[in-house]
């Protein structure tokens, strides 16, 4: 029988080294705040309760996490990790294991936390790592039997202790009853004048309680203290995520030049070239191919669709076998039916494109409903904005629009109609009509070009 679990997340620190007005734990990692990563891993363990200790920037943190199931406790002054956990005592129960997490340690996976929790039932469990550069970290002290008997902070350590490479990641899992007894006994008589959570390890040893270590990969337990560590954490996260996606069949030209800041669901034989950024919720059907330097945000692409180099697709739904780009920009609110083509330097906004319709070059199509089999010539612009109001343009099935037409909305082009190149269309066009909205061409005979004056 496993004991019930409560989680305490420490997030009161200021994060001075970030040099930022934003509380440290709200900085972004792969599209989510650092503390949201921690919360998501915590939530996956199905804890009885989650308490977050906040201090610096508490209001901003609370606002950001609004609506999520957790309790906030204040720590007015940051007097140490032990003092921070002490603030959570009123809500802790005797019969549970208490897992202490840090809001600025975002890379730990819930499977690692689960290992720590399951190995520490009724014991003190410490998540440890072995590192080559232990400077600044708490060292794990073991007795002659190799049992853990204490943690000594770097600043309080002797020369011999400093040589120890086994370190405390900071994360611990402790029986609630014991934790509530020990925390009030902590003393701040150390180099930093702080109440160290780590001092409870020696207390556990005195009571001959079992102290166990769960080793983890050092990078996973890495904290974020400055923007260098933030950038390294981002890369680590991205590479781990890319590796998982590739194992599930996603084709990536270079996992080091791939960024997913959200969630991706992909079919079989999807291939993504370099420097692509996926944001929010992205769905890619079987055989989708994404060229280099594309940005896809909150969109779904049907099977066989190709997005060519340097294109942007945001908040749009694209059916199967469409071609987008190169250099296309789909702003929010578009729906493309099967086989639609949106080519170079074409901008779409709030527009429906019917089956097999094509706008291959240099167009702006905004607030438009375009039927099936429509051909939109190069340079066609929907004039959807009069400075105050937005109006829609309706282009029915099989319309052919010549190059460089301006369609002044609201306007409807009836099915099968044709718009002559260079037209400015201000009135509706009936089915199958030809609309010419341009001045007539005049050709003059015997025209003499101006000649350069001869030098005298
Ligand atoms: C702590 C551990 C150390 C471990 C290291 C790993 C202690 C005494 N030391 O050291 O053994 O190797 O983490 O990174 O526990 N916090 C609060 N309130 C406070 C103090 C801290 O909320 O009063 C939060 C911080 O915001 C941070 C976390 O607790 O998220 C860790 O605090 P930090 O000061 O970085 O701990 P270290 O001294 O580095
Ligand atoms: Ca620190």
XYZ file of C-alpha atoms in Angstrom, residues 105-297:
193
model
C 13.713 22.918 -11.510
C 11.567 22.328 -14.587
C 13.074 19.346 -16.412
C 12.259 16.534 -13.991
C 9.880 14.020 -15.481
C 7.022 12.591 -13.499
C 8.533 9.110 -13.900
C 11.614 10.275 -11.974
C 9.431 11.790 -9.258
C 7.444 8.580 -9.099
C 10.667 6.605 -8.518
C 11.560 8.939 -5.658
C 8.100 8.658 -4.092
C 7.844 4.900 -4.378
C 11.342 4.329 -2.977
C 10.780 6.627 -0.015
C 7.565 5.235 1.491
C 7.832 5.784 5.262
C 11.454 6.875 4.811
C 13.347 10.025 3.958
C 14.021 9.933 0.219
C 16.503 12.243 -1.461
C 16.819 12.751 -5.190
C 20.559 12.753 -5.782
C 22.927 13.134 -8.696
C 26.621 12.637 -9.255
C 28.268 15.599 -10.916
C 31.800 16.593 -11.855
C 31.317 20.221 -10.714
C 29.484 20.087 -7.367
C 30.314 23.710 -6.483
C 27.473 25.472 -4.686
C 25.444 22.314 -4.074
C 24.664 20.358 -0.921
C 26.840 17.214 -0.533
C 25.504 13.807 0.476
C 27.374 12.553 3.536
C 27.537 8.790 4.080
C 28.728 6.810 7.126
C 31.071 3.753 7.215
C 28.183 1.506 6.170
C 27.598 3.808 3.200
C 24.265 4.937 4.641
C 23.300 8.594 4.224
C 23.594 10.431 7.528
C 23.539 14.117 6.560
C 23.578 16.758 3.855
C 26.148 19.512 4.183
C 25.761 22.738 2.261
C 28.678 23.849 0.097
C 29.310 26.966 2.193
C 29.403 24.931 5.421
C 31.410 22.009 4.078
C 34.932 21.011 5.068
C 37.607 20.602 2.416
C 37.113 16.824 2.465
C 33.339 17.142 2.139
C 33.722 19.548 -0.786
C 35.470 16.776 -2.708
C 32.266 14.688 -2.641
C 30.609 14.518 -6.055
C 27.312 13.045 -4.892
C 24.950 15.987 -4.458
C 21.490 16.850 -3.236
C 19.261 17.953 -6.117
C 17.086 19.597 -3.462
C 14.082 17.373 -4.027
C 13.020 15.208 -1.111
C 10.144 13.007 -0.057
C 9.488 12.813 3.688
C 6.836 11.232 5.947
C 4.382 13.987 6.980
C 4.380 13.109 10.667
C 8.179 13.316 10.964
C 8.478 16.427 8.800
C 5.995 18.312 10.986
C 8.004 17.364 14.079
C 11.411 18.209 12.630
C 10.816 21.527 10.844
C 10.145 23.582 14.022
C 13.439 22.282 15.443
C 15.574 23.666 12.595
C 18.258 26.154 13.590
C 19.728 28.880 11.425
C 23.179 28.590 12.963
C 25.063 28.096 9.698
C 27.159 30.226 7.343
C 24.123 31.579 5.501
C 21.952 32.108 8.598
C 19.159 30.144 6.925
C 16.791 27.388 7.990
C 17.994 24.503 5.851
C 15.509 21.830 4.861
C 18.520 19.597 4.397
C 19.192 19.581 8.166
C 16.271 17.193 8.649
C 18.447 14.453 7.171
C 20.698 14.442 10.233
C 17.560 14.452 12.427
C 16.256 11.393 10.590
C 19.624 9.708 11.107
C 19.500 10.434 14.844
C 16.084 8.763 14.989
C 17.503 5.879 12.940
C 14.916 6.403 10.272
C 15.807 4.976 6.892
C 17.319 7.507 4.481
C 17.377 6.479 0.850
C 18.693 8.074 -2.302
C 17.132 7.981 -5.739
C 19.801 8.869 -8.292
C 18.790 10.829 -11.366
C 20.400 12.350 -14.438
C 22.099 15.560 -13.314
C 20.757 17.593 -16.268
C 17.185 16.664 -15.362
C 17.594 18.058 -11.867
C 19.277 21.243 -13.068
C 17.851 24.461 -11.680
C 17.397 27.667 -13.615
C 19.143 30.576 -11.929
C 20.102 32.770 -14.871
C 19.406 33.130 -18.571
C 22.323 30.934 -19.533
C 20.842 28.044 -17.553
C 17.413 28.879 -18.978
C 18.721 28.560 -22.530
C 20.493 25.273 -21.717
C 17.322 23.942 -20.079
C 15.361 24.866 -23.204
C 17.791 22.969 -25.457
C 17.789 19.945 -23.162
C 14.009 19.919 -23.104
C 13.731 20.350 -26.866
C 16.201 17.575 -27.633
C 14.482 15.167 -25.226
C 11.116 15.999 -26.736
C 12.443 15.663 -30.287
C 13.967 12.287 -29.421
C 10.626 11.000 -28.146
C 8.867 12.253 -31.278
C 11.445 10.657 -33.586
C 11.098 7.345 -31.696
C 7.373 7.592 -32.444
C 8.135 7.986 -36.148
C 8.401 11.729 -36.722
C 11.050 12.604 -39.299
C 13.282 15.505 -38.317
C 16.130 16.634 -40.540
C 17.959 17.972 -37.492
C 16.593 17.618 -33.957
C 18.915 20.439 -32.860
C 17.057 22.810 -35.132
C 13.507 21.897 -34.178
C 11.379 23.603 -31.560
C 8.014 22.487 -30.262
C 6.451 24.894 -27.794
C 3.250 23.030 -27.130
C 1.905 19.702 -28.311
C 2.266 17.907 -31.611
C 0.213 15.002 -32.808
C 1.501 13.520 -36.047
C 0.664 10.729 -38.449
C 3.047 8.399 -40.257
C 5.833 9.597 -42.530
C 5.700 13.220 -41.492
C 8.918 15.065 -42.337
C 10.073 18.356 -40.949
C 13.067 20.242 -42.312
C 15.309 22.507 -40.252
C 14.456 25.615 -38.205
C 10.774 24.905 -37.890
C 8.931 26.184 -34.823
C 5.649 24.611 -33.758
C 3.612 26.527 -31.194
C 0.455 25.602 -29.282
C -1.527 22.634 -30.520
C -0.363 21.348 -33.882
C -1.802 18.350 -35.734
C -0.011 16.951 -38.801
C -1.653 14.191 -40.847
C 0.091 11.281 -42.578
C 2.800 12.261 -45.022
C 2.781 15.976 -44.224
C 6.019 17.694 -45.182
C 7.230 20.971 -43.722
C 10.039 22.854 -45.446
C 12.800 24.846 -43.743
C 12.118 27.955 -41.637
C 8.395 27.567 -41.092
C 6.287 28.660 -38.139
C 3.118 26.689 -37.383
C 0.873 27.758 -34.540
